[in-house]
mmCIF file with all atom_site columns, C-alpha atoms in Angstrom:
data_model
loop_
_atom_site.group_PDB
_atom_site.id
_atom_site.type_symbol
_atom_site.label_atom_id
_atom_site.label_alt_id
_atom_site.label_comp_id
_atom_site.label_asym_id
_atom_site.label_entity_id
_atom_site.label_seq_id
_atom_site.pdbx_PDB_ins_code
_atom_site.Cartn_x
_atom_site.Cartn_y
_atom_site.Cartn_z
_atom_site.occupancy
_atom_site.B_iso_or_equiv
_atom_site.pdbx_formal_charge
_atom_site.auth_seq_id
_atom_site.auth_comp_id
_atom_site.auth_asym_id
_atom_site.auth_atom_id
_atom_site.pdbx_PDB_model_num
ATOM 1   C CA . MET E 1 1   ? 43.617 -19.222 59.558 1.00 58.00 ? 673 MET E CA 1
ATOM 2   C CA . ASP E 1 2   ? 44.523 -15.756 61.026 1.00 69.00 ? 674 ASP E CA 1
ATOM 3   C CA . LEU E 1 3   ? 46.533 -15.561 64.153 1.00 67.00 ? 675 LEU E CA 1
ATOM 4   C CA . ARG E 1 4   ? 43.804 -13.942 66.332 1.00 68.00 ? 676 ARG E CA 1
ATOM 5   C CA . ARG E 1 5   ? 41.187 -16.641 65.346 1.00 67.00 ? 677 ARG E CA 1
ATOM 6   C CA . GLN E 1 6   ? 43.959 -19.358 66.080 1.00 63.00 ? 678 GLN E CA 1
ATOM 7   C CA . GLU E 1 7   ? 44.523 -17.634 69.503 1.00 60.00 ? 679 GLU E CA 1
ATOM 8   C CA . LYS E 1 8   ? 40.884 -17.683 70.315 1.00 56.00 ? 680 LYS E CA 1
ATOM 9   C CA . GLN E 1 9   ? 40.611 -21.360 69.373 1.00 57.00 ? 681 GLN E CA 1
ATOM 10  C CA . GLN E 1 10  ? 43.346 -22.155 71.619 1.00 54.00 ? 682 GLN E CA 1
ATOM 11  C CA . GLU E 1 11  ? 41.765 -20.317 74.490 1.00 52.00 ? 683 GLU E CA 1
ATOM 12  C CA . ARG E 1 12  ? 38.713 -22.407 74.165 1.00 53.00 ? 684 ARG E CA 1
ATOM 13  C CA . GLN E 1 13  ? 40.503 -25.679 74.331 1.00 55.00 ? 685 GLN E CA 1
ATOM 14  C CA . ARG E 1 14  ? 41.112 -27.215 77.671 1.00 55.00 ? 686 ARG E CA 1
ATOM 15  C CA . GLU E 1 15  ? 43.884 -29.208 78.872 1.00 56.00 ? 687 GLU E CA 1
ATOM 16  C CA . CYS E 1 16  ? 43.017 -32.745 79.497 1.00 56.00 ? 688 CYS E CA 1
ATOM 17  C CA . GLY E 1 17  ? 46.097 -33.836 81.298 1.00 55.00 ? 689 GLY E CA 1
ATOM 18  C CA . THR E 1 18  ? 49.733 -33.573 81.617 1.00 56.00 ? 690 THR E CA 1
ATOM 19  C CA . GLY E 1 19  ? 52.572 -36.135 81.549 1.00 61.00 ? 691 GLY E CA 1
ATOM 20  C CA . GLY E 1 20  ? 50.144 -38.819 80.278 1.00 65.00 ? 692 GLY E CA 1
ATOM 21  C CA . ALA E 1 21  ? 47.755 -38.630 83.224 1.00 76.00 ? 693 ALA E CA 1
ATOM 22  C CA . VAL E 1 22  ? 44.228 -37.786 82.118 1.00 71.00 ? 694 VAL E CA 1
ATOM 23  C CA . SER E 1 23  ? 41.517 -37.676 84.649 1.00 78.00 ? 695 SER E CA 1
ATOM 24  C CA . GLY E 1 24  ? 38.355 -39.799 83.808 1.00 76.00 ? 696 GLY E CA 1
ATOM 25  C CA . SER E 1 25  ? 36.165 -36.717 83.894 1.00 77.00 ? 697 SER E CA 1
ATOM 26  C CA . ALA E 1 26  ? 38.482 -34.868 81.385 1.00 75.00 ? 698 ALA E CA 1
ATOM 27  C CA . PHE E 1 27  ? 38.494 -37.959 79.145 1.00 66.00 ? 699 PHE E CA 1
ATOM 28  C CA . THR E 1 28  ? 34.682 -38.315 79.413 1.00 69.00 ? 700 THR E CA 1
ATOM 29  C CA . GLU E 1 29  ? 34.355 -34.516 78.504 1.00 73.00 ? 701 GLU E CA 1
ATOM 30  C CA . ALA E 1 30  ? 36.579 -35.017 75.489 1.00 68.00 ? 702 ALA E CA 1
ATOM 31  C CA . MET E 1 31  ? 34.787 -38.037 74.311 1.00 62.00 ? 703 MET E CA 1
ATOM 32  C CA . SER E 1 32  ? 31.335 -36.229 74.681 1.00 62.00 ? 704 SER E CA 1
ATOM 33  C CA . ARG E 1 33  ? 32.582 -34.608 71.439 1.00 61.00 ? 705 ARG E CA 1
ATOM 34  C CA . LEU E 1 34  ? 32.468 -37.801 69.574 1.00 59.00 ? 706 LEU E CA 1
ATOM 35  C CA . VAL E 1 35  ? 29.428 -38.010 67.555 1.00 63.00 ? 707 VAL E CA 1
ATOM 36  C CA . SER E 1 36  ? 27.886 -41.683 67.646 1.00 69.00 ? 708 SER E CA 1
ATOM 37  C CA . GLY E 1 37  ? 24.761 -43.550 67.151 1.00 78.00 ? 709 GLY E CA 1
ATOM 38  C CA . VAL E 1 38  ? 23.374 -45.400 70.269 1.00 88.00 ? 710 VAL E CA 1
ATOM 39  C CA . ALA E 1 39  ? 22.126 -48.964 70.573 1.00 94.00 ? 711 ALA E CA 1
ATOM 40  C CA . VAL E 1 40  ? 20.358 -51.083 73.094 1.00 96.00 ? 712 VAL E CA 1
ATOM 41  C CA . VAL E 1 41  ? 22.136 -54.229 73.841 1.00 97.00 ? 713 VAL E CA 1
ATOM 42  C CA . SER E 1 42  ? 19.880 -57.084 75.196 1.00 97.00 ? 714 SER E CA 1
ATOM 43  C CA . ALA E 1 43  ? 20.307 -60.573 76.629 1.00 97.00 ? 715 ALA E CA 1
ATOM 44  C CA . ARG E 1 44  ? 18.489 -63.038 78.676 1.00 96.00 ? 716 ARG E CA 1
ATOM 45  C CA . ARG E 1 45  ? 19.272 -63.222 82.327 1.00 93.00 ? 717 ARG E CA 1
ATOM 46  C CA . GLY E 1 46  ? 19.944 -66.320 84.355 1.00 91.00 ? 718 GLY E CA 1
ATOM 47  C CA . ASP E 1 47  ? 16.604 -66.136 85.811 1.00 93.00 ? 719 ASP E CA 1
ATOM 48  C CA . GLY E 1 48  ? 14.896 -66.033 82.395 1.00 94.00 ? 720 GLY E CA 1
ATOM 49  C CA . ARG E 1 49  ? 14.061 -62.420 82.185 1.00 96.00 ? 721 ARG E CA 1
ATOM 50  C CA . PRO E 1 50  ? 15.268 -59.800 79.841 1.00 96.00 ? 722 PRO E CA 1
ATOM 51  C CA . SER E 1 51  ? 18.226 -57.550 80.450 1.00 95.00 ? 723 SER E CA 1
ATOM 52  C CA . GLY E 1 52  ? 19.385 -54.537 78.548 1.00 96.00 ? 724 GLY E CA 1
ATOM 53  C CA . LEU E 1 53  ? 21.368 -51.382 78.370 1.00 94.00 ? 725 LEU E CA 1
ATOM 54  C CA . LEU E 1 54  ? 22.018 -48.364 76.223 1.00 93.00 ? 726 LEU E CA 1
ATOM 55  C CA . VAL E 1 55  ? 25.616 -48.256 74.578 1.00 92.00 ? 727 VAL E CA 1
ATOM 56  C CA . SER E 1 56  ? 27.191 -45.655 72.454 1.00 85.00 ? 728 SER E CA 1
ATOM 57  C CA . SER E 1 57  ? 30.309 -47.799 71.963 1.00 87.00 ? 729 SER E CA 1
ATOM 58  C CA . VAL E 1 58  ? 29.253 -50.094 69.203 1.00 91.00 ? 730 VAL E CA 1
ATOM 59  C CA . CYS E 1 59  ? 30.448 -50.563 65.665 1.00 91.00 ? 731 CYS E CA 1
ATOM 60  C CA . SER E 1 60  ? 30.920 -52.951 62.854 1.00 91.00 ? 732 SER E CA 1
ATOM 61  C CA . TYR E 1 61  ? 33.952 -55.047 63.306 1.00 93.00 ? 733 TYR E CA 1
ATOM 62  C CA . SER E 1 62  ? 34.263 -57.588 60.341 1.00 93.00 ? 734 SER E CA 1
ATOM 63  C CA . ALA E 1 63  ? 32.316 -58.563 57.174 1.00 93.00 ? 735 ALA E CA 1
ATOM 64  C CA . ALA E 1 64  ? 33.848 -62.044 57.082 1.00 94.00 ? 736 ALA E CA 1
ATOM 65  C CA . PRO E 1 65  ? 32.437 -63.345 59.460 1.00 95.00 ? 737 PRO E CA 1
ATOM 66  C CA . PRO E 1 66  ? 29.843 -60.606 60.008 1.00 96.00 ? 738 PRO E CA 1
ATOM 67  C CA . SER E 1 67  ? 30.640 -59.147 63.413 1.00 96.00 ? 739 SER E CA 1
ATOM 68  C CA . VAL E 1 68  ? 30.104 -56.250 65.622 1.00 96.00 ? 740 VAL E CA 1
ATOM 69  C CA . LEU E 1 69  ? 31.965 -54.917 68.637 1.00 95.00 ? 741 LEU E CA 1
ATOM 70  C CA . VAL E 1 70  ? 30.342 -53.563 71.719 1.00 96.00 ? 742 VAL E CA 1
ATOM 71  C CA . ALA E 1 71  ? 31.831 -52.109 74.883 1.00 94.00 ? 743 ALA E CA 1
ATOM 72  C CA . LEU E 1 72  ? 29.843 -52.979 78.015 1.00 95.00 ? 744 LEU E CA 1
ATOM 73  C CA . ALA E 1 73  ? 30.354 -51.542 81.568 1.00 92.00 ? 745 ALA E CA 1
ATOM 74  C CA . ARG E 1 74  ? 31.600 -54.374 83.727 1.00 92.00 ? 746 ARG E CA 1
ATOM 75  C CA . THR E 1 75  ? 29.043 -53.493 86.473 1.00 91.00 ? 747 THR E CA 1
ATOM 76  C CA . SER E 1 76  ? 25.982 -54.054 84.263 1.00 91.00 ? 748 SER E CA 1
ATOM 77  C CA . ARG E 1 77  ? 23.711 -57.032 84.590 1.00 90.00 ? 749 ARG E CA 1
ATOM 78  C CA . THR E 1 78  ? 23.667 -57.447 80.824 1.00 92.00 ? 750 THR E CA 1
ATOM 79  C CA . CYS E 1 79  ? 27.454 -57.529 80.587 1.00 92.00 ? 751 CYS E CA 1
ATOM 80  C CA . ARG E 1 80  ? 27.503 -60.358 83.200 1.00 93.00 ? 752 ARG E CA 1
ATOM 81  C CA . GLU E 1 81  ? 24.960 -62.251 81.314 1.00 94.00 ? 753 GLU E CA 1
ATOM 82  C CA . ILE E 1 82  ? 26.606 -61.931 77.907 1.00 94.00 ? 754 ILE E CA 1
ATOM 83  C CA . THR E 1 83  ? 30.041 -63.049 79.405 1.00 93.00 ? 755 THR E CA 1
ATOM 84  C CA . ALA E 1 84  ? 28.683 -65.645 81.560 1.00 89.00 ? 756 ALA E CA 1
ATOM 85  C CA . GLY E 1 85  ? 29.805 -68.623 79.259 1.00 83.00 ? 757 GLY E CA 1
ATOM 86  C CA . PRO E 1 86  ? 29.974 -70.242 75.745 1.00 82.00 ? 758 PRO E CA 1
ATOM 87  C CA . ASP E 1 87  ? 27.114 -69.939 73.299 1.00 87.00 ? 759 ASP E CA 1
ATOM 88  C CA . VAL E 1 88  ? 25.493 -66.802 74.701 1.00 95.00 ? 760 VAL E CA 1
ATOM 89  C CA . TYR E 1 89  ? 23.318 -64.951 72.359 1.00 97.00 ? 761 TYR E CA 1
ATOM 90  C CA . PHE E 1 90  ? 22.497 -61.258 72.513 1.00 97.00 ? 762 PHE E CA 1
ATOM 91  C CA . GLY E 1 91  ? 20.903 -58.446 70.540 1.00 98.00 ? 763 GLY E CA 1
ATOM 92  C CA . VAL E 1 92  ? 22.142 -55.164 69.305 1.00 97.00 ? 764 VAL E CA 1
ATOM 93  C CA . HIS E 1 93  ? 19.376 -52.606 68.413 1.00 97.00 ? 765 HIS E CA 1
ATOM 94  C CA . LEU E 1 94  ? 20.307 -49.526 66.573 1.00 94.00 ? 766 LEU E CA 1
ATOM 95  C CA . LEU E 1 95  ? 17.875 -46.717 67.673 1.00 94.00 ? 767 LEU E CA 1
ATOM 96  C CA . ALA E 1 96  ? 15.971 -44.326 65.302 1.00 91.00 ? 768 ALA E CA 1
ATOM 97  C CA . ARG E 1 97  ? 15.798 -40.443 66.101 1.00 90.00 ? 769 ARG E CA 1
ATOM 98  C CA . SER E 1 98  ? 12.199 -41.090 67.455 1.00 91.00 ? 770 SER E CA 1
ATOM 99  C CA . HIS E 1 99  ? 13.549 -43.458 70.080 1.00 92.00 ? 771 HIS E CA 1
ATOM 100 C CA . ALA E 1 100 ? 14.913 -40.875 72.513 1.00 90.00 ? 772 ALA E CA 1
ATOM 101 C CA . ALA E 1 101 ? 12.564 -42.013 75.311 1.00 92.00 ? 773 ALA E CA 1
ATOM 102 C CA . LEU E 1 102 ? 13.470 -45.583 74.584 1.00 94.00 ? 774 LEU E CA 1
ATOM 103 C CA . ALA E 1 103 ? 17.222 -44.773 74.878 1.00 92.00 ? 775 ALA E CA 1
ATOM 104 C CA . ARG E 1 104 ? 16.541 -42.975 78.285 1.00 91.00 ? 776 ARG E CA 1
ATOM 105 C CA . THR E 1 105 ? 14.807 -46.103 79.635 1.00 94.00 ? 777 THR E CA 1
ATOM 106 C CA . PHE E 1 106 ? 17.717 -48.345 78.773 1.00 94.00 ? 778 PHE E CA 1
ATOM 107 C CA . ALA E 1 107 ? 20.229 -45.661 79.997 1.00 90.00 ? 779 ALA E CA 1
ATOM 108 C CA . GLY E 1 108 ? 18.521 -45.729 83.351 1.00 87.00 ? 780 GLY E CA 1
ATOM 109 C CA . SER E 1 109 ? 18.839 -48.211 86.280 1.00 84.00 ? 781 SER E CA 1
ATOM 110 C CA . SER E 1 110 ? 15.349 -49.668 86.519 1.00 85.00 ? 782 SER E CA 1
ATOM 111 C CA . ARG E 1 111 ? 15.318 -53.348 87.439 1.00 83.00 ? 783 ARG E CA 1
ATOM 112 C CA . ASP E 1 112 ? 12.717 -54.079 84.563 1.00 90.00 ? 784 ASP E CA 1
ATOM 113 C CA . LYS E 1 113 ? 13.468 -51.755 81.753 1.00 94.00 ? 785 LYS E CA 1
ATOM 114 C CA . PHE E 1 114 ? 11.229 -53.870 79.625 1.00 96.00 ? 786 PHE E CA 1
ATOM 115 C CA . ALA E 1 115 ? 8.098  -53.309 81.565 1.00 94.00 ? 787 ALA E CA 1
ATOM 116 C CA . ASP E 1 116 ? 6.582  -50.628 79.303 1.00 91.00 ? 788 ASP E CA 1
ATOM 117 C CA . VAL E 1 117 ? 8.450  -51.556 76.130 1.00 95.00 ? 789 VAL E CA 1
ATOM 118 C CA . LEU E 1 118 ? 7.292  -53.546 72.994 1.00 97.00 ? 790 LEU E CA 1
ATOM 119 C CA . TRP E 1 119 ? 9.346  -56.560 72.649 1.00 98.00 ? 791 TRP E CA 1
ATOM 120 C CA . ASP E 1 120 ? 9.298  -60.339 72.067 1.00 98.00 ? 792 ASP E CA 1
ATOM 121 C CA . TRP E 1 121 ? 11.853 -63.186 72.262 1.00 98.00 ? 793 TRP E CA 1
ATOM 122 C CA . ASP E 1 122 ? 13.891 -64.134 69.223 1.00 98.00 ? 794 ASP E CA 1
ATOM 123 C CA . GLY E 1 123 ? 15.039 -67.546 70.661 1.00 97.00 ? 795 GLY E CA 1
ATOM 124 C CA . THR E 1 124 ? 16.869 -66.638 73.827 1.00 96.00 ? 796 THR E CA 1
ATOM 125 C CA . VAL E 1 125 ? 17.225 -62.972 72.888 1.00 98.00 ? 797 VAL E CA 1
ATOM 126 C CA . PRO E 1 126 ? 15.006 -60.163 73.984 1.00 98.00 ? 798 PRO E CA 1
ATOM 127 C CA . ARG E 1 127 ? 14.135 -58.340 70.813 1.00 98.00 ? 799 ARG E CA 1
ATOM 128 C CA . LEU E 1 128 ? 12.832 -54.804 70.683 1.00 98.00 ? 800 LEU E CA 1
ATOM 129 C CA . ALA E 1 129 ? 10.080 -53.966 68.338 1.00 97.00 ? 801 ALA E CA 1
ATOM 130 C CA . GLY E 1 130 ? 10.211 -51.172 65.795 1.00 95.00 ? 802 GLY E CA 1
ATOM 131 C CA . VAL E 1 131 ? 13.797 -50.517 65.788 1.00 96.00 ? 803 VAL E CA 1
ATOM 132 C CA . PRO E 1 132 ? 15.491 -49.813 62.342 1.00 96.00 ? 804 PRO E CA 1
ATOM 133 C CA . VAL E 1 133 ? 18.365 -52.258 62.739 1.00 96.00 ? 805 VAL E CA 1
ATOM 134 C CA . TYR E 1 134 ? 18.377 -55.388 64.949 1.00 97.00 ? 806 TYR E CA 1
ATOM 135 C CA . ALA E 1 135 ? 21.261 -57.933 64.891 1.00 98.00 ? 807 ALA E CA 1
ATOM 136 C CA . LYS E 1 136 ? 21.180 -61.200 66.726 1.00 98.00 ? 808 LYS E CA 1
ATOM 137 C CA . CYS E 1 137 ? 24.601 -62.060 67.855 1.00 97.00 ? 809 CYS E CA 1
ATOM 138 C CA . ARG E 1 138 ? 26.608 -65.031 69.435 1.00 96.00 ? 810 ARG E CA 1
ATOM 139 C CA . ALA E 1 139 ? 29.257 -63.808 71.824 1.00 96.00 ? 811 ALA E CA 1
ATOM 140 C CA . GLY E 1 140 ? 32.729 -64.404 70.604 1.00 92.00 ? 812 GLY E CA 1
ATOM 141 C CA . ALA E 1 141 ? 35.928 -62.795 71.868 1.00 93.00 ? 813 ALA E CA 1
ATOM 142 C CA . VAL E 1 142 ? 35.708 -61.152 75.219 1.00 94.00 ? 814 VAL E CA 1
ATOM 143 C CA . LEU E 1 143 ? 38.321 -58.632 76.040 1.00 94.00 ? 815 LEU E CA 1
ATOM 144 C CA . PRO E 1 144 ? 38.373 -57.086 79.636 1.00 94.00 ? 816 PRO E CA 1
ATOM 145 C CA . HIS E 1 145 ? 40.020 -53.550 79.855 1.00 92.00 ? 817 HIS E CA 1
ATOM 146 C CA . GLY E 1 146 ? 39.559 -51.142 82.474 1.00 90.00 ? 818 GLY E CA 1
ATOM 147 C CA . ASP E 1 147 ? 35.897 -50.671 83.771 1.00 89.00 ? 819 ASP E CA 1
ATOM 148 C CA . HIS E 1 148 ? 34.495 -52.145 80.510 1.00 93.00 ? 820 HIS E CA 1
ATOM 149 C CA . VAL E 1 149 ? 34.507 -55.461 78.600 1.00 95.00 ? 821 VAL E CA 1
ATOM 150 C CA . ILE E 1 150 ? 34.809 -55.456 74.803 1.00 96.00 ? 822 ILE E CA 1
ATOM 151 C CA . VAL E 1 151 ? 32.595 -58.152 73.305 1.00 96.00 ? 823 VAL E CA 1
ATOM 152 C CA . VAL E 1 152 ? 32.820 -59.274 69.668 1.00 96.00 ? 824 VAL E CA 1
ATOM 153 C CA . GLY E 1 153 ? 29.551 -60.632 68.427 1.00 96.00 ? 825 GLY E CA 1
ATOM 154 C CA . GLU E 1 154 ? 29.213 -62.688 65.451 1.00 96.00 ? 826 GLU E CA 1
ATOM 155 C CA . VAL E 1 155 ? 26.022 -61.664 63.681 1.00 97.00 ? 827 VAL E CA 1
ATOM 156 C CA . VAL E 1 156 ? 23.737 -64.755 62.985 1.00 97.00 ? 828 VAL E CA 1
ATOM 157 C CA . GLY E 1 157 ? 20.707 -62.723 61.780 1.00 97.00 ? 829 GLY E CA 1
ATOM 158 C CA . CYS E 1 158 ? 19.671 -59.111 61.194 1.00 96.00 ? 830 CYS E CA 1
ATOM 159 C CA . THR E 1 159 ? 16.869 -56.901 59.914 1.00 96.00 ? 831 THR E CA 1
ATOM 160 C CA . VAL E 1 160 ? 17.130 -53.553 58.469 1.00 95.00 ? 832 VAL E CA 1
ATOM 161 C CA . ALA E 1 161 ? 14.621 -50.693 57.865 1.00 95.00 ? 833 ALA E CA 1
ATOM 162 C CA . GLU E 1 162 ? 14.956 -47.280 56.718 1.00 92.00 ? 834 GLU E CA 1
ATOM 163 C CA . ASP E 1 163 ? 14.844 -44.569 59.504 1.00 90.00 ? 835 ASP E CA 1
ATOM 164 C CA . ASP E 1 164 ? 16.995 -41.619 60.725 1.00 86.00 ? 836 ASP E CA 1
ATOM 165 C CA . PRO E 1 165 ? 19.460 -42.580 63.359 1.00 86.00 ? 837 PRO E CA 1
ATOM 166 C CA . LEU E 1 166 ? 19.340 -41.398 67.103 1.00 85.00 ? 838 LEU E CA 1
ATOM 167 C CA . VAL E 1 167 ? 22.627 -39.445 67.335 1.00 81.00 ? 839 VAL E CA 1
ATOM 168 C CA . TYR E 1 168 ? 24.458 -38.916 70.589 1.00 69.00 ? 840 TYR E CA 1
ATOM 169 C CA . PHE E 1 169 ? 26.699 -35.741 70.956 1.00 61.00 ? 841 PHE E CA 1
ATOM 170 C CA . ARG E 1 170 ? 27.619 -33.806 73.901 1.00 65.00 ? 842 ARG E CA 1
ATOM 171 C CA . ARG E 1 171 ? 25.593 -35.881 76.212 1.00 66.00 ? 843 ARG E CA 1
ATOM 172 C CA . ARG E 1 172 ? 22.452 -35.188 74.274 1.00 60.00 ? 844 ARG E CA 1
ATOM 173 C CA . LEU E 1 173 ? 20.313 -37.537 72.227 1.00 68.00 ? 845 LEU E CA 1
ATOM 174 C CA . ASP E 1 174 ? 18.279 -34.775 70.199 1.00 64.00 ? 846 ASP E CA 1
ATOM 175 C CA . TRP E 1 175 ? 20.979 -34.090 67.487 1.00 58.00 ? 847 TRP E CA 1
ATOM 176 C CA . SER E 1 176 ? 20.002 -34.858 63.911 1.00 58.00 ? 848 SER E CA 1
ATOM 177 C CA . LEU E 1 177 ? 21.870 -35.381 60.655 1.00 58.00 ? 849 LEU E CA 1
ATOM 178 C CA . GLY E 1 178 ? 21.589 -33.173 57.736 1.00 58.00 ? 850 GLY E CA 1
ATOM 179 C CA . GLY E 1 179 ? 19.243 -30.231 57.365 1.00 49.00 ? 851 GLY E CA 1
#
């Protein structure tokens, strides 16, 4: 890389913090550059109604036993339900590119995000219809840290269908993979 190009690249970089102190907004800006898929995490509330939220922090965790890791905001109703006690089940729904509107619904703060959504019960788990990947999970390890809780979910059932993933990058849900 020539010196001029390197200097221009350095000019475009922003300082995120000094002396180990990074502001939440600087960190959020930096992490907006991380490409991720998005998922809806769902659970049954104590009053028997469905609860759900959109997450971009979800990944496979273990193949033996099959497990996923999700990070949930402590303030969310869904997090409170999933971490309420033993033997709690929840759903992880990986979304397709065609699900941008569904993602926005579950990213919002509506009291009834399921009102205009096709779904049904899978035992005690609200299951969204038409998603390419659905995993029914039993809550395992719960690791609180900062303003989020990491939950390891042991996958007890899943379905998979072919579809292009919904990709989140730079706070937008309209990116696509490939050309």
